[in-house]
Amino acid sequence: MNSASSNRHVTVIILIDALGWEIAQRFNFCRELLPRAGVTDTVLGYSSAAIPSLLSGQPPSSHGIWAMYRYDPARSPFRFFRRLPRLPHALEWRARVATKWVLRKRNTVRGYYNLYEIPLDVLGYFDVAGRGDPYQPGGLKAETLFDALTRKRVDYRVWNYQTAEADNLAALQAELAGDSKVLFFYTAELDALMHRKGIFHDDVERKLARYEEHVDVILRAAEALGKRASVYLFSDHGMTNVDKVVDLMSVVEEWGYGPASGLLAFYDSTMARFWCDGGTRNDLVERLNQTGWGYVIPDSELERFGCRFADRSYGDVIFLLSPGHLIVPSFMGRAPLAAMHGYHPDDSYSKSCFMTNVDSGTLPKSILELKSYLLGRIGEDVQ
């Protein structure tokens, strides 16, 4: 393709966090504008695992990032908290705010993270797994889509969570008139909305309708500029309505595994991770599996998911809740949510979606195929 014809084409990549296949199907999202659509498999974990995986085409065990926090007491930027006694909740909250401000000023962590409700004496044993910014070249130890585009000298623009969604959409539409060959837009607003309202709420339907309007505007604006726009819209994972909350933290302490027992625990929303010795491990695994709330993931399954780490930095024992269950309270918060993700990848509501207006080629079946798929399509259009 010569440069003149290349300038008449633009690739628009839209990543909508938590837009699951079941949700897109329920609301007939973009069925006419992006008629080629399919379900895609995700990875075990949260966006902290899924985003690096789809951008790199590698599982967490390869790019190194699974949960938001990994056990690393020597490298932890919060290790000074280990010397402090447990503080009242209000003081811990102020300490978290001050700590995050200091780290931002020092540019210690460039990727997304949140301190949530992690007890400070526990936080001191952990490091933020994704210190780099995956939306920038060099943000992961594995090559990302943006590394590849930079290497291939393809002009691109990226808009993500660091600026407001409305501003990003307006900037993307304005950039259609520019020279960038690839426009990448990420938003987490749908994810946040479904956490509050549930996956099939009327507000979700209205939000998706607005996204569909934006896709329509993009296609029409490109056409008015004499350009052909190839649009690829997909998600990192799905979302599930919450139907049961469990106080796993209290139950584990009732078993005698409190802070003084030598057991270190990290309670995510749908997953609890434990570090302990062999004798404690066997008893803990048996007790967890007997709760009826989920199961301890065996190493063979972690291997299959691409989430097994030899150094056990993400846990010796990893307890995954059944779909629809939620740990409350957890280190992520003290109040229940209407919907959550981070359940078993094989559950239908965990599946993500992919849709496009490009009428050729085989659609990706997994988020791990997205990078190579997109690079192949972009390469055809800019060469």
mmCIF file of N, CA and C in Angstrom, residues 113-191:
data_model
loop_
_atom_site.group_PDB
_atom_site.id
_atom_site.type_symbol
_atom_site.label_atom_id
_atom_site.label_comp_id
_atom_site.label_asym_id
_atom_site.label_seq_id
_atom_site.Cartn_x
_atom_site.Cartn_y
_atom_site.Cartn_z
ATOM 1 N N TYR A 113 -2.343 1.483 40.459
ATOM 2 C CA TYR A 113 -2.510 0.701 41.678
ATOM 3 C C TYR A 113 -3.351 1.508 42.648
ATOM 4 N N ASN A 114 -3.862 0.834 43.673
ATOM 5 C CA ASN A 114 -4.658 1.484 44.702
ATOM 6 C C ASN A 114 -4.343 0.791 46.015
ATOM 7 N N LEU A 115 -4.289 1.548 47.097
ATOM 8 C CA LEU A 115 -3.990 0.960 48.401
ATOM 9 C C LEU A 115 -5.236 0.451 49.107
ATOM 10 N N TYR A 116 -6.400 0.807 48.613
ATOM 11 C CA TYR A 116 -7.676 0.286 49.109
ATOM 12 C C TYR A 116 -7.709 0.265 50.643
ATOM 13 N N GLU A 117 -8.004 -0.932 51.209
ATOM 14 C CA GLU A 117 -8.103 -1.095 52.659
ATOM 15 C C GLU A 117 -7.035 -2.061 53.170
ATOM 16 N N ILE A 118 -5.906 -2.134 52.484
ATOM 17 C CA ILE A 118 -4.860 -3.071 52.881
ATOM 18 C C ILE A 118 -4.268 -2.620 54.219
ATOM 19 N N PRO A 119 -4.300 -3.465 55.253
ATOM 20 C CA PRO A 119 -3.689 -3.081 56.536
ATOM 21 C C PRO A 119 -2.217 -2.730 56.333
ATOM 22 N N LEU A 120 -1.780 -1.657 56.957
ATOM 23 C CA LEU A 120 -0.436 -1.165 56.687
ATOM 24 C C LEU A 120 0.640 -2.161 57.102
ATOM 25 N N ASP A 121 0.424 -2.900 58.205
ATOM 26 C CA ASP A 121 1.432 -3.856 58.630
ATOM 27 C C ASP A 121 1.527 -5.033 57.666
ATOM 28 N N VAL A 122 0.452 -5.318 56.930
ATOM 29 C CA VAL A 122 0.474 -6.334 55.879
ATOM 30 C C VAL A 122 1.085 -5.758 54.600
ATOM 31 N N LEU A 123 0.704 -4.537 54.274
ATOM 32 C CA LEU A 123 1.195 -3.883 53.063
ATOM 33 C C LEU A 123 2.715 -3.850 53.011
ATOM 34 N N GLY A 124 3.344 -3.768 54.165
ATOM 35 C CA GLY A 124 4.793 -3.679 54.226
ATOM 36 C C GLY A 124 5.533 -4.883 53.675
ATOM 37 N N TYR A 125 4.838 -5.988 53.438
ATOM 38 C CA TYR A 125 5.455 -7.190 52.873
ATOM 39 C C TYR A 125 5.278 -7.296 51.362
ATOM 40 N N PHE A 126 4.585 -6.331 50.755
ATOM 41 C CA PHE A 126 4.204 -6.470 49.354
ATOM 42 C C PHE A 126 4.723 -5.326 48.502
ATOM 43 N N ASP A 127 4.923 -5.659 47.236
ATOM 44 C CA ASP A 127 5.307 -4.673 46.235
ATOM 45 C C ASP A 127 4.197 -4.586 45.198
ATOM 46 N N VAL A 128 4.059 -3.441 44.568
ATOM 47 C CA VAL A 128 3.147 -3.306 43.435
ATOM 48 C C VAL A 128 3.719 -4.117 42.277
ATOM 49 N N ALA A 129 2.941 -5.064 41.770
ATOM 50 C CA ALA A 129 3.468 -5.979 40.744
ATOM 51 C C ALA A 129 3.790 -5.250 39.441
ATOM 52 N N GLY A 130 2.919 -4.331 39.048
ATOM 53 C CA GLY A 130 3.117 -3.617 37.790
ATOM 54 C C GLY A 130 3.632 -2.212 38.018
ATOM 55 N N ARG A 131 4.921 -2.084 38.201
ATOM 56 C CA ARG A 131 5.481 -0.749 38.459
ATOM 57 C C ARG A 131 5.545 0.107 37.201
ATOM 58 N N GLY A 132 5.667 -0.507 36.038
ATOM 59 C CA GLY A 132 5.732 0.254 34.800
ATOM 60 C C GLY A 132 4.347 0.546 34.247
ATOM 61 N N ASP A 133 4.285 1.452 33.293
ATOM 62 C CA ASP A 133 3.023 1.816 32.642
ATOM 63 C C ASP A 133 2.872 0.966 31.382
ATOM 64 N N PRO A 134 1.928 0.000 31.365
ATOM 65 C CA PRO A 134 1.807 -0.882 30.200
ATOM 66 C C PRO A 134 1.334 -0.176 28.940
ATOM 67 N N TYR A 135 0.825 1.063 29.068
ATOM 68 C CA TYR A 135 0.370 1.821 27.903
ATOM 69 C C TYR A 135 1.496 2.630 27.263
ATOM 70 N N GLN A 136 2.707 2.488 27.826
ATOM 71 C CA GLN A 136 3.865 3.169 27.271
ATOM 72 C C GLN A 136 4.901 2.139 26.841
ATOM 73 N N PRO A 137 5.714 2.422 25.813
ATOM 74 C CA PRO A 137 6.790 1.492 25.434
ATOM 75 C C PRO A 137 7.696 1.219 26.629
ATOM 76 N N GLY A 138 8.076 -0.050 26.776
ATOM 77 C CA GLY A 138 8.931 -0.429 27.891
ATOM 78 C C GLY A 138 8.197 -0.607 29.200
ATOM 79 N N GLY A 139 6.869 -0.572 29.173
ATOM 80 C CA GLY A 139 6.087 -0.667 30.407
ATOM 81 C C GLY A 139 6.040 -2.053 31.004
ATOM 82 N N LEU A 140 6.293 -3.082 30.203
ATOM 83 C CA LEU A 140 6.329 -4.463 30.684
ATOM 84 C C LEU A 140 7.666 -5.081 30.300
ATOM 85 N N LYS A 141 8.007 -6.190 30.966
ATOM 86 C CA LYS A 141 9.240 -6.869 30.568
ATOM 87 C C LYS A 141 9.042 -7.648 29.272
ATOM 88 N N ALA A 142 7.787 -7.920 28.896
ATOM 89 C CA ALA A 142 7.468 -8.522 27.603
ATOM 90 C C ALA A 142 7.122 -7.413 26.613
ATOM 91 N N GLU A 143 7.339 -7.672 25.324
ATOM 92 C CA GLU A 143 7.001 -6.673 24.308
ATOM 93 C C GLU A 143 5.491 -6.496 24.232
ATOM 94 N N THR A 144 5.044 -5.257 24.238
ATOM 95 C CA THR A 144 3.625 -4.958 24.130
ATOM 96 C C THR A 144 3.272 -4.490 22.722
ATOM 97 N N LEU A 145 1.984 -4.306 22.508
ATOM 98 C CA LEU A 145 1.503 -3.737 21.251
ATOM 99 C C LEU A 145 2.189 -2.403 20.973
ATOM 100 N N PHE A 146 2.367 -1.585 22.006
ATOM 101 C CA PHE A 146 2.942 -0.252 21.822
ATOM 102 C C PHE A 146 4.444 -0.327 21.558
ATOM 103 N N ASP A 147 5.119 -1.298 22.176
ATOM 104 C CA ASP A 147 6.523 -1.518 21.835
ATOM 105 C C ASP A 147 6.667 -1.866 20.359
ATOM 106 N N ALA A 148 5.786 -2.758 19.889
ATOM 107 C CA ALA A 148 5.858 -3.207 18.498
ATOM 108 C C ALA A 148 5.553 -2.065 17.532
ATOM 109 N N LEU A 149 4.537 -1.260 17.838
ATOM 110 C CA LEU A 149 4.202 -0.135 16.968
ATOM 111 C C LEU A 149 5.356 0.872 16.914
ATOM 112 N N THR A 150 5.985 1.104 18.067
ATOM 113 C CA THR A 150 7.132 2.012 18.106
ATOM 114 C C THR A 150 8.283 1.460 17.267
ATOM 115 N N ARG A 151 8.553 0.168 17.423
ATOM 116 C CA ARG A 151 9.630 -0.470 16.652
ATOM 117 C C ARG A 151 9.354 -0.407 15.152
ATOM 118 N N LYS A 152 8.088 -0.556 14.780
ATOM 119 C CA LYS A 152 7.716 -0.532 13.363
ATOM 120 C C LYS A 152 7.514 0.886 12.833
ATOM 121 N N ARG A 153 7.676 1.867 13.721
ATOM 122 C CA ARG A 153 7.548 3.289 13.362
ATOM 123 C C ARG A 153 6.157 3.609 12.821
ATOM 124 N N VAL A 154 5.172 3.070 13.504
ATOM 125 C CA VAL A 154 3.775 3.372 13.185
ATOM 126 C C VAL A 154 3.307 4.487 14.118
ATOM 127 N N ASP A 155 2.807 5.567 13.565
ATOM 128 C CA ASP A 155 2.313 6.670 14.381
ATOM 129 C C ASP A 155 1.031 6.251 15.091
ATOM 130 N N TYR A 156 1.004 6.437 16.414
ATOM 131 C CA TYR A 156 -0.198 6.061 17.168
ATOM 132 C C TYR A 156 -0.410 7.027 18.322
ATOM 133 N N ARG A 157 -1.643 7.040 18.816
ATOM 134 C CA ARG A 157 -2.016 7.827 19.991
ATOM 135 C C ARG A 157 -2.751 6.925 20.966
ATOM 136 N N VAL A 158 -2.567 7.190 22.259
ATOM 137 C CA VAL A 158 -3.199 6.387 23.306
ATOM 138 C C VAL A 158 -3.913 7.307 24.291
ATOM 139 N N TRP A 159 -5.133 6.928 24.642
ATOM 140 C CA TRP A 159 -5.882 7.599 25.713
ATOM 141 C C TRP A 159 -6.312 6.517 26.697
ATOM 142 N N ASN A 160 -6.072 6.747 28.008
ATOM 143 C CA ASN A 160 -6.436 5.739 28.986
ATOM 144 C C ASN A 160 -7.044 6.368 30.235
ATOM 145 N N TYR A 161 -7.034 5.625 31.344
ATOM 146 C CA TYR A 161 -7.709 6.010 32.577
ATOM 147 C C TYR A 161 -7.136 7.271 33.221
ATOM 148 N N GLN A 162 -5.966 7.710 32.801
ATOM 149 C CA GLN A 162 -5.329 8.840 33.463
ATOM 150 C C GLN A 162 -5.999 10.171 33.145
ATOM 151 N N THR A 163 -6.848 10.191 32.133
ATOM 152 C CA THR A 163 -7.619 11.392 31.815
ATOM 153 C C THR A 163 -9.088 10.999 31.639
ATOM 154 N N ALA A 164 -9.975 11.975 31.708
ATOM 155 C CA ALA A 164 -11.408 11.715 31.732
ATOM 156 C C ALA A 164 -11.893 11.075 30.432
ATOM 157 N N GLU A 165 -12.831 10.152 30.553
ATOM 158 C CA GLU A 165 -13.341 9.432 29.394
ATOM 159 C C GLU A 165 -13.904 10.379 28.333
ATOM 160 N N ALA A 166 -14.717 11.345 28.753
ATOM 161 C CA ALA A 166 -15.332 12.261 27.782
ATOM 162 C C ALA A 166 -14.276 13.053 27.020
ATOM 163 N N ASP A 167 -13.244 13.506 27.749
ATOM 164 C CA ASP A 167 -12.172 14.248 27.098
ATOM 165 C C ASP A 167 -11.408 13.352 26.122
ATOM 166 N N ASN A 168 -11.191 12.116 26.523
ATOM 167 C CA ASN A 168 -10.463 11.181 25.658
ATOM 168 C C ASN A 168 -11.228 10.899 24.366
ATOM 169 N N LEU A 169 -12.526 10.692 24.485
ATOM 170 C CA LEU A 169 -13.335 10.421 23.300
ATOM 171 C C LEU A 169 -13.338 11.618 22.354
ATOM 172 N N ALA A 170 -13.438 12.806 22.926
ATOM 173 C CA ALA A 170 -13.406 14.014 22.092
ATOM 174 C C ALA A 170 -12.058 14.159 21.396
ATOM 175 N N ALA A 171 -10.977 13.864 22.122
ATOM 176 C CA ALA A 171 -9.643 13.965 21.536
ATOM 177 C C ALA A 171 -9.444 12.927 20.434
ATOM 178 N N LEU A 172 -9.952 11.731 20.653
ATOM 179 C CA LEU A 172 -9.845 10.687 19.632
ATOM 180 C C LEU A 172 -10.563 11.107 18.349
ATOM 181 N N GLN A 173 -11.769 11.622 18.509
ATOM 182 C CA GLN A 173 -12.536 12.028 17.321
ATOM 183 C C GLN A 173 -11.843 13.171 16.593
ATOM 184 N N ALA A 174 -11.233 14.086 17.338
ATOM 185 C CA ALA A 174 -10.498 15.182 16.701
ATOM 186 C C ALA A 174 -9.259 14.660 15.979
ATOM 187 N N GLU A 175 -8.629 13.625 16.519
ATOM 188 C CA GLU A 175 -7.396 13.082 15.953
ATOM 189 C C GLU A 175 -7.645 12.337 14.642
ATOM 190 N N LEU A 176 -8.899 12.016 14.356
ATOM 191 C CA LEU A 176 -9.204 11.356 13.084
ATOM 192 C C LEU A 176 -8.725 12.187 11.897
ATOM 193 N N ALA A 177 -8.677 13.482 12.089
ATOM 194 C CA ALA A 177 -8.224 14.366 11.016
ATOM 195 C C ALA A 177 -6.705 14.481 10.954
ATOM 196 N N GLY A 178 -6.016 13.868 11.912
ATOM 197 C CA GLY A 178 -4.562 13.952 11.953
ATOM 198 C C GLY A 178 -3.888 12.852 11.157
ATOM 199 N N ASP A 179 -2.597 12.659 11.436
ATOM 200 C CA ASP A 179 -1.793 11.706 10.673
ATOM 201 C C ASP A 179 -1.579 10.374 11.380
ATOM 202 N N SER A 180 -2.054 10.240 12.614
ATOM 203 C CA SER A 180 -1.845 8.999 13.349
ATOM 204 C C SER A 180 -2.557 7.840 12.654
ATOM 205 N N LYS A 181 -1.852 6.729 12.544
ATOM 206 C CA LYS A 181 -2.420 5.550 11.880
ATOM 207 C C LYS A 181 -3.234 4.684 12.829
ATOM 208 N N VAL A 182 -2.900 4.742 14.120
ATOM 209 C CA VAL A 182 -3.567 3.907 15.119
ATOM 210 C C VAL A 182 -4.000 4.783 16.288
ATOM 211 N N LEU A 183 -5.275 4.678 16.649
ATOM 212 C CA LEU A 183 -5.830 5.406 17.782
ATOM 213 C C LEU A 183 -6.334 4.380 18.793
ATOM 214 N N PHE A 184 -5.770 4.400 19.998
ATOM 215 C CA PHE A 184 -6.091 3.410 21.029
ATOM 216 C C PHE A 184 -6.778 4.102 22.197
ATOM 217 N N PHE A 185 -7.975 3.636 22.529
ATOM 218 C CA PHE A 185 -8.778 4.243 23.600
ATOM 219 C C PHE A 185 -9.150 3.176 24.623
ATOM 220 N N TYR A 186 -8.856 3.455 25.889
ATOM 221 C CA TYR A 186 -9.226 2.551 26.992
ATOM 222 C C TYR A 186 -10.102 3.294 27.976
ATOM 223 N N THR A 187 -11.146 2.624 28.465
ATOM 224 C CA THR A 187 -11.986 3.220 29.493
ATOM 225 C C THR A 187 -12.369 2.185 30.538
ATOM 226 N N ALA A 188 -12.423 2.621 31.799
ATOM 227 C CA ALA A 188 -12.840 1.756 32.901
ATOM 228 C C ALA A 188 -14.168 2.206 33.502
ATOM 229 N N GLU A 189 -14.860 3.150 32.852
ATOM 230 C CA GLU A 189 -16.086 3.676 33.438
ATOM 231 C C GLU A 189 -17.208 2.638 33.483
ATOM 232 N N LEU A 190 -17.309 1.789 32.476
ATOM 233 C CA LEU A 190 -18.343 0.753 32.505
ATOM 234 C C LEU A 190 -18.083 -0.214 33.650
ATOM 235 N N ASP A 191 -16.838 -0.577 33.855
ATOM 236 C CA ASP A 191 -16.450 -1.454 34.959
ATOM 237 C C ASP A 191 -16.924 -0.862 36.288
#
